[in-house]
Amino acid sequence: MPSFSPASGAGASVSVDAHLERVLAGVAPLARVERVPLADGSGRTLASSVDSRVDLPGFDNSAMDGYAVRRADVATATPLHPVVLDVVADLPAGSDADPVVGPGQAAHIMTGAPIPEGADAVVPIELTDGGTARVSIGAPPQAGHHIRRRAEDLSAGDRVLEAGVVLDARRVAAAAAAGLAELPVAGLPRVAVVATGSELVEPGGPLGRGRIHDSNSLLLAALVAEAGGLVSERLRLPDDPELLRDWIEGREPCDLVVFAGGVSVGAHDVVRHVLADLGTVDFARVAMQPGKPQAFGTLPGGTPVFGLPGNPVSVAVSFEAFVRPALQRLLGRHDVVRPTWPAIAEIGWSSPARRRQYMPVALRVRHGRVLARPASPGGAGSHLAAGLAAADGFAIVPELVVDVSAGDLVEVTVTR
Amino acid sequence: MPSFSPASGAGASVSVDAHLERVLAGVAPLARVERVPLADGSGRTLASSVDSRVDLPGFDNSAMDGYAVRRADVATATPLHPVVLDVVADLPAGSDADPVVGPGQAAHIMTGAPIPEGADAVVPIELTDGGTARVSIGAPPQAGHHIRRRAEDLSAGDRVLEAGVVLDARRVAAAAAAGLAELPVAGLPRVAVVATGSELVEPGGPLGRGRIHDSNSLLLAALVAEAGGLVSERLRLPDDPELLRDWIEGREPCDLVVFAGGVSVGAHDVVRHVLADLGTVDFARVAMQPGKPQAFGTLPGGTPVFGLPGNPVSVAVSFEAFVRPALQRLLGRHDVVRPTWPAIAEIGWSSPARRRQYMPVALRVRHGRVLARPASPGGAGSHLAAGLAAADGFAIVPELVVDVSAGDLVEVTVTR
């Protein structure tokens, strides 16, 4: 039986920032790039910047339903003394007609249709009698009024989307408008998630003495998907070093492995023992609550591996603080850490000295202020899986703060 | 050719709130419910509330690696005068051993293992010599110290998740911890999205005179997916009433139809003309910018249908204001409208009188304050598809405000 000494191989205590830096130094963007049709782009990460292939708009066009006119013809028009013009064309959007508007003429034109040659202004239909053969114009338009100019939004060659952004509906639409049919996106990082512990039983399964239902493998798998990764394997392993070694050796090809549980200093913390034997995994006591014991390194072959503490809140916090940033880096995303937003603590709570606290909080808005309060009565207690469900994010309390008082400004990450 | 009069059938001007109320009155939660394994639950909407099947924790267990002891035995222990106990068991997490700790005895116990009968406290390993046959205890524990009590988080029968919440990693994990294997979720609303306009060309396709690339069908499809719906069909239709009627008649079964384009009062606005002929669709001029002309009603057979104005920013804003809430209602979600958050306007802009403005804004945090600024120089101009890509959400400017000044508090919805 290994030593019980808590100091044995426990690693030095490091700050959250230092540990994150070590993690990020250990992962690089994946080289795999795919080209996907725009319809499949949402949620993917743009692998390289893309530029517009067209001018936007592509041609001078009408911003209104009305009449394209020569401004000089209607300069004197008033409601009492309207100018009457011959309507020489009817131009719906999508028309490929290419008429010329001469002196004394107008073209009936719909929003989006090209401004015909000769015309230099559009009179909205509301300022006319709406005539079809001849139209009576009751007011003079300003030069260029109601005309959207070619390329006023974007010119061909202008940057539309930067490498590293996450594609969503609006970015996909911008790419479509810019004449693109497909986009280069980062390959999906394949992530194996492994919950360890002989006490774990499949969800809903019968519980023997001392057994609990596994929630960590589902938590990790869903967090990986939310962060843009692809779960290559999801499994539970008992605290058996042989089974663990066998799995590591025979696992499906993947880009990242995440273990939950078994990284503390106890005799049965087999993830720690097996990973320590590899010699390529660091163990750190990170100055945070929850989530103190953290393992990070590589498996044989170079695959990055995390060993997270096993309590569900610790898993969720460790994922947010370290695994999610690593996944964002694998995806080539620029923003690997979620932004924090200011909120006002609705009630007070305490935080441990010299440790950064991640407090699950529920958020609400009152009178123009965002209010945060601990999501469960147990606060940051690391075994309160049910409380996690009520959290909208985490309040991140700095290392030097030991008391958060009602009314204090706190930084929150919104994860929902 | 229909009348050019702008008032013909234009509908009365209504507020955003009144139109939304009319929309929500026209859609009801879908009756379809599925049961899905927890692993497939993320992103789905819980169809009925679920309660825990187990106590959480399920048994008194150790919160630390250490020794389970009888407190009376070690009440006098000090570092200089430790108490020595016989170690009668070694209890890893997941052990089904059921030992009794008698007077003068202790059990080596790991985090999460059941507290053995007879023991009433846990001494952390750091306060012992870590012995295996006999252990030397250097300090007296407090009663119940380092013991997590059965059901202290949740009791069997307690509510875990409320009907109408969107499942995510943490909620799925809470359900797993509560002994559930699958969850009842709302069926996915099937949504047909149709971009109309004879000027539309497939993304990346060659452009003839007056043609533009369709971005609206992709925008709508991705917005539907982001809002929790399933796209049953995505297509483009030219401004041809016959083709439109044929599609409506022969469409795939679906729960909602969304048209973009063709709802204004022009002669070629065929969506308006075809829907108006049905007699079951209302046309409104909604007091908003952008997005004024809005159609909502039902198709033959009762399927709800939206007709949105066709400019991309109008589509995105109309979707946010009306279609997304309708989808949330179909899903049975409680919160059908996204919350707004306070932000400070970084620069000023103007807003039309008596219309609610949805200004695409980019957000950033500086010195504990969230700052919002128009995402593109063109502001709320409704044809700036490229600008939309830069927006993090919309600032919602009330009807009575005509000038937003730098430093003003504005309400924003964060959509990214």
Coordinates of C-alpha atoms in Angstrom, one line a residue, chain A residues 123-405:
Chain A
V123 CA -39.5 58.8 -55.1
P124 CA -41.3 56.6 -52.5
I125 CA -44.7 55.5 -53.7
E126 CA -46.4 57.4 -50.9
L127 CA -45.4 60.7 -52.6
T128 CA -47.0 59.7 -55.9
D129 CA -50.4 58.8 -57.3
G130 CA -49.1 55.2 -57.9
G131 CA -49.9 55.5 -61.7
T132 CA -48.9 52.7 -64.0
A133 CA -48.7 54.4 -67.5
R134 CA -48.1 57.9 -66.2
V135 CA -47.2 58.8 -62.6
S136 CA -47.8 62.1 -60.8
I137 CA -45.0 63.1 -58.5
G138 CA -45.9 65.4 -55.6
A139 CA -42.4 66.2 -54.1
P140 CA -38.8 66.6 -55.3
P141 CA -36.5 63.8 -54.1
Q142 CA -33.0 64.6 -52.8
A143 CA -30.0 63.4 -54.8
G144 CA -29.4 59.8 -54.3
H145 CA -32.3 59.6 -51.8
H146 CA -33.5 56.0 -51.2
I147 CA -30.7 54.6 -53.2
R148 CA -28.4 52.0 -51.6
R149 CA -25.0 52.4 -53.3
R150 CA -23.0 49.5 -54.6
A151 CA -20.5 48.3 -52.0
E152 CA -21.7 50.7 -49.3
D153 CA -21.8 47.8 -46.9
L154 CA -18.7 45.9 -48.1
S155 CA -16.4 45.7 -51.1
A156 CA -15.2 42.5 -52.8
G157 CA -12.0 41.5 -50.9
D158 CA -13.0 43.1 -47.6
R159 CA -12.7 40.9 -44.6
V160 CA -16.1 39.3 -43.6
L161 CA -15.1 36.9 -40.8
E162 CA -11.9 36.5 -38.8
A163 CA -10.2 33.1 -38.2
G164 CA -11.1 31.7 -34.8
V165 CA -14.6 33.0 -34.5
V166 CA -17.4 30.6 -33.7
L167 CA -19.9 30.5 -36.6
D168 CA -23.5 31.2 -35.7
A169 CA -26.7 32.1 -37.6
R170 CA -25.7 35.7 -38.2
R171 CA -22.1 34.9 -39.3
V172 CA -23.2 32.2 -41.6
A173 CA -25.7 34.7 -43.1
A174 CA -23.0 37.2 -43.6
A175 CA -20.8 34.6 -45.4
A176 CA -23.8 33.8 -47.7
A177 CA -24.4 37.5 -48.5
A178 CA -20.6 37.8 -49.2
G179 CA -20.9 35.2 -52.0
L180 CA -19.4 32.2 -50.1
A181 CA -20.8 28.7 -50.5
E182 CA -18.7 26.9 -48.0
L183 CA -16.3 27.8 -45.2
P184 CA -13.0 26.3 -43.8
V185 CA -13.6 25.1 -40.3
A186 CA -11.5 23.5 -37.6
G187 CA -11.8 19.8 -37.2
L188 CA -13.8 18.7 -34.1
P189 CA -11.5 17.8 -31.2
R190 CA -12.2 14.2 -30.3
V191 CA -12.4 13.9 -26.5
A192 CA -12.6 10.8 -24.3
V193 CA -14.3 11.3 -21.0
V194 CA -13.8 8.8 -18.2
A195 CA -15.4 8.8 -14.8
T196 CA -13.4 6.7 -12.4
G197 CA -14.5 5.1 -9.1
S198 CA -15.5 1.7 -8.0
E199 CA -18.5 3.3 -6.4
L200 CA -20.0 4.4 -9.7
V201 CA -23.2 2.8 -11.1
E202 CA -24.8 3.6 -14.5
P203 CA -27.5 6.2 -14.3
G204 CA -30.7 4.8 -13.0
G205 CA -29.1 1.5 -12.1
P206 CA -29.6 -0.3 -8.8
L207 CA -27.4 0.9 -6.0
G208 CA -25.6 -1.5 -3.7
R209 CA -24.1 -0.4 -0.4
G210 CA -21.7 2.5 -0.9
R211 CA -22.6 2.9 -4.5
I212 CA -23.7 6.1 -6.2
H213 CA -25.0 6.9 -9.7
D214 CA -22.4 8.2 -12.1
S215 CA -23.1 11.7 -13.1
N216 CA -19.6 12.9 -14.0
S217 CA -19.3 11.0 -17.4
L218 CA -22.6 12.6 -18.6
L219 CA -21.6 16.0 -17.2
L220 CA -18.2 15.9 -19.0
A221 CA -19.7 14.6 -22.2
A222 CA -22.2 17.4 -22.3
L223 CA -19.7 20.0 -21.4
V224 CA -17.4 18.8 -24.1
A225 CA -20.2 19.1 -26.7
E226 CA -21.2 22.5 -25.4
A227 CA -17.5 23.6 -25.8
G228 CA -17.4 22.5 -29.4
G229 CA -15.8 19.1 -29.0
L230 CA -16.8 15.6 -30.1
V231 CA -17.0 12.9 -27.5
S232 CA -15.1 9.9 -28.8
E233 CA -15.7 7.7 -25.8
R234 CA -17.7 8.1 -22.6
L235 CA -17.2 5.5 -19.9
R236 CA -16.8 4.5 -16.3
L237 CA -13.9 2.6 -14.9
P238 CA -13.5 1.1 -11.4
D239 CA -10.5 1.9 -9.3
D240 CA -8.3 -0.8 -10.9
P241 CA -4.9 0.2 -12.2
E242 CA -4.8 -2.7 -14.7
L243 CA -8.2 -1.8 -16.3
L244 CA -7.1 1.8 -16.4
R245 CA -3.8 1.0 -18.1
D246 CA -5.5 -1.3 -20.6
W247 CA -8.0 1.4 -21.5
I248 CA -5.3 4.0 -22.0
E249 CA -3.5 1.6 -24.3
G250 CA -6.4 0.5 -26.3
R251 CA -8.5 3.7 -26.4
E252 CA -10.1 5.1 -29.6
P253 CA -8.0 7.7 -31.4
C254 CA -8.6 11.0 -29.7
D255 CA -7.2 14.5 -29.2
L256 CA -7.8 14.9 -25.5
V257 CA -8.5 12.6 -22.5
V258 CA -10.4 13.8 -19.4
F259 CA -10.5 11.7 -16.3
A260 CA -12.8 12.6 -13.3
G261 CA -11.9 11.2 -9.9
G262 CA -9.0 9.4 -8.5
V263 CA -6.4 12.3 -8.6
S264 CA -6.2 13.0 -4.9
V265 CA -3.5 11.6 -2.6
G266 CA -5.3 8.6 -1.3
A267 CA -4.3 5.0 -1.5
H268 CA -7.1 4.2 -4.0
D269 CA -6.6 7.2 -6.2
V270 CA -5.6 5.0 -9.1
V271 CA -5.8 7.7 -11.8
R272 CA -3.1 9.5 -9.9
H273 CA -0.9 6.4 -9.5
V274 CA -1.2 5.3 -13.1
L275 CA -0.7 8.7 -14.6
A276 CA 2.2 9.4 -12.2
D277 CA 3.9 6.2 -13.4
L278 CA 3.9 7.6 -16.9
G279 CA 6.3 10.4 -15.9
T280 CA 4.6 12.9 -18.3
V281 CA 1.8 14.1 -16.1
D282 CA 2.1 17.0 -13.6
F283 CA 0.1 17.0 -10.4
A284 CA -0.7 20.4 -8.9
R285 CA -2.5 21.7 -5.9
V286 CA -4.2 24.7 -7.5
A287 CA -5.1 27.6 -5.3
M288 CA -8.9 27.4 -6.0
Q289 CA -12.1 26.3 -4.5
P290 CA -13.4 23.9 -5.4
G291 CA -11.0 21.9 -7.6
K292 CA -7.7 21.9 -5.7
P293 CA -6.0 18.7 -7.0
Q294 CA -5.4 18.9 -10.7
A295 CA -3.5 16.7 -13.0
F296 CA -2.4 17.6 -16.5
G297 CA 0.2 16.2 -19.0
T298 CA 0.4 13.8 -21.9
L299 CA -0.3 10.1 -22.5
P300 CA 2.1 7.9 -24.4
G301 CA 1.9 9.2 -28.0
G302 CA 1.4 12.8 -26.8
T303 CA -2.3 13.1 -26.3
P304 CA -3.0 15.7 -23.7
V305 CA -4.7 14.4 -20.5
F306 CA -6.5 16.0 -17.6
G307 CA -7.2 14.4 -14.3
L308 CA -9.9 16.3 -12.5
P309 CA -11.1 15.9 -8.9
G310 CA -14.2 13.7 -8.8
N311 CA -16.9 15.7 -7.1
P312 CA -19.4 17.0 -9.6
V313 CA -19.0 20.7 -8.7
S314 CA -15.2 20.3 -8.9
V315 CA -15.6 18.7 -12.3
A316 CA -17.8 21.5 -13.6
V317 CA -15.5 24.2 -12.2
S318 CA -12.3 22.4 -13.3
F319 CA -13.8 22.0 -16.8
E320 CA -14.6 25.7 -16.9
A321 CA -11.2 26.8 -15.7
F322 CA -8.9 24.5 -17.6
V323 CA -10.5 21.9 -19.9
R324 CA -12.8 24.3 -21.8
P325 CA -9.9 26.7 -22.5
A326 CA -7.8 23.8 -23.7
L327 CA -10.6 22.7 -26.1
Q328 CA -10.9 26.3 -27.4
R329 CA -7.2 26.3 -28.1
L330 CA -7.5 22.9 -29.9
L331 CA -10.2 24.5 -32.0
G332 CA -8.1 27.5 -32.8
R333 CA -10.5 29.9 -31.1
H334 CA -9.1 33.3 -30.1
D335 CA -11.0 33.7 -26.9
V336 CA -10.1 30.6 -24.9
V337 CA -11.5 31.9 -21.6
R338 CA -15.1 33.1 -21.3
P339 CA -15.5 36.8 -20.5
T340 CA -16.6 37.8 -17.0
W341 CA -19.4 40.3 -16.4
P342 CA -20.0 42.5 -13.4
A343 CA -22.8 41.6 -11.0
I344 CA -23.8 42.7 -7.6
A345 CA -23.8 40.1 -4.8
E346 CA -27.3 39.8 -3.5
I347 CA -26.3 38.2 -0.3
G348 CA -22.9 37.8 1.3
W349 CA -20.8 34.6 1.5
S350 CA -17.3 33.7 2.6
S351 CA -14.4 32.6 0.4
P352 CA -11.2 30.8 1.4
A353 CA -8.0 32.9 1.8
R354 CA -5.4 32.6 -0.9
R355 CA -7.7 30.5 -3.1
R356 CA -9.7 31.7 -6.1
Q357 CA -13.3 30.7 -5.5
Y358 CA -15.7 29.6 -8.2
M359 CA -19.2 30.0 -6.6
P360 CA -22.1 28.6 -8.6
V361 CA -24.6 31.5 -8.8
A362 CA -28.0 32.2 -10.0
L363 CA -28.4 35.6 -11.7
R364 CA -31.3 38.0 -12.1
V365 CA -31.8 41.6 -13.2
R366 CA -33.5 44.2 -10.9
H367 CA -33.7 47.9 -11.5
G368 CA -31.0 47.9 -14.1
R369 CA -28.5 45.8 -12.1
V370 CA -27.4 42.2 -12.5
L371 CA -27.7 40.4 -9.1
A372 CA -25.9 37.2 -8.2
R373 CA -26.6 34.9 -5.3
P374 CA -25.2 31.4 -4.5
A375 CA -27.3 28.9 -6.5
S376 CA -27.7 26.5 -3.6
P377 CA -27.7 26.9 0.2
G378 CA -24.6 24.8 0.3
G379 CA -22.7 27.3 -1.7
A380 CA -19.4 26.1 -3.2
G381 CA -19.6 22.8 -1.4
S382 CA -18.2 20.4 -4.0
H383 CA -20.7 17.6 -3.7
L384 CA -23.9 19.5 -4.4
A385 CA -24.8 18.2 -7.9
A386 CA -28.4 19.2 -7.5
G387 CA -27.4 22.8 -6.7
L388 CA -25.3 23.0 -9.9
A389 CA -28.5 22.6 -11.9
A390 CA -29.8 25.9 -10.5
A391 CA -26.7 27.9 -11.4
D392 CA -26.5 30.3 -14.3
G393 CA -22.7 30.6 -14.0
F394 CA -19.9 31.1 -11.5
A395 CA -18.9 34.1 -9.5
I396 CA -15.1 34.2 -9.5
V397 CA -13.9 35.6 -6.2
P398 CA -10.2 36.7 -6.2
E399 CA -7.6 35.0 -4.0
L400 CA -7.3 37.9 -1.5
V401 CA -11.0 38.2 -0.8
V402 CA -12.3 36.2 2.1
D403 CA -15.7 37.8 2.5
V404 CA -18.2 38.8 -0.2
S405 CA -20.7 41.2 1.3

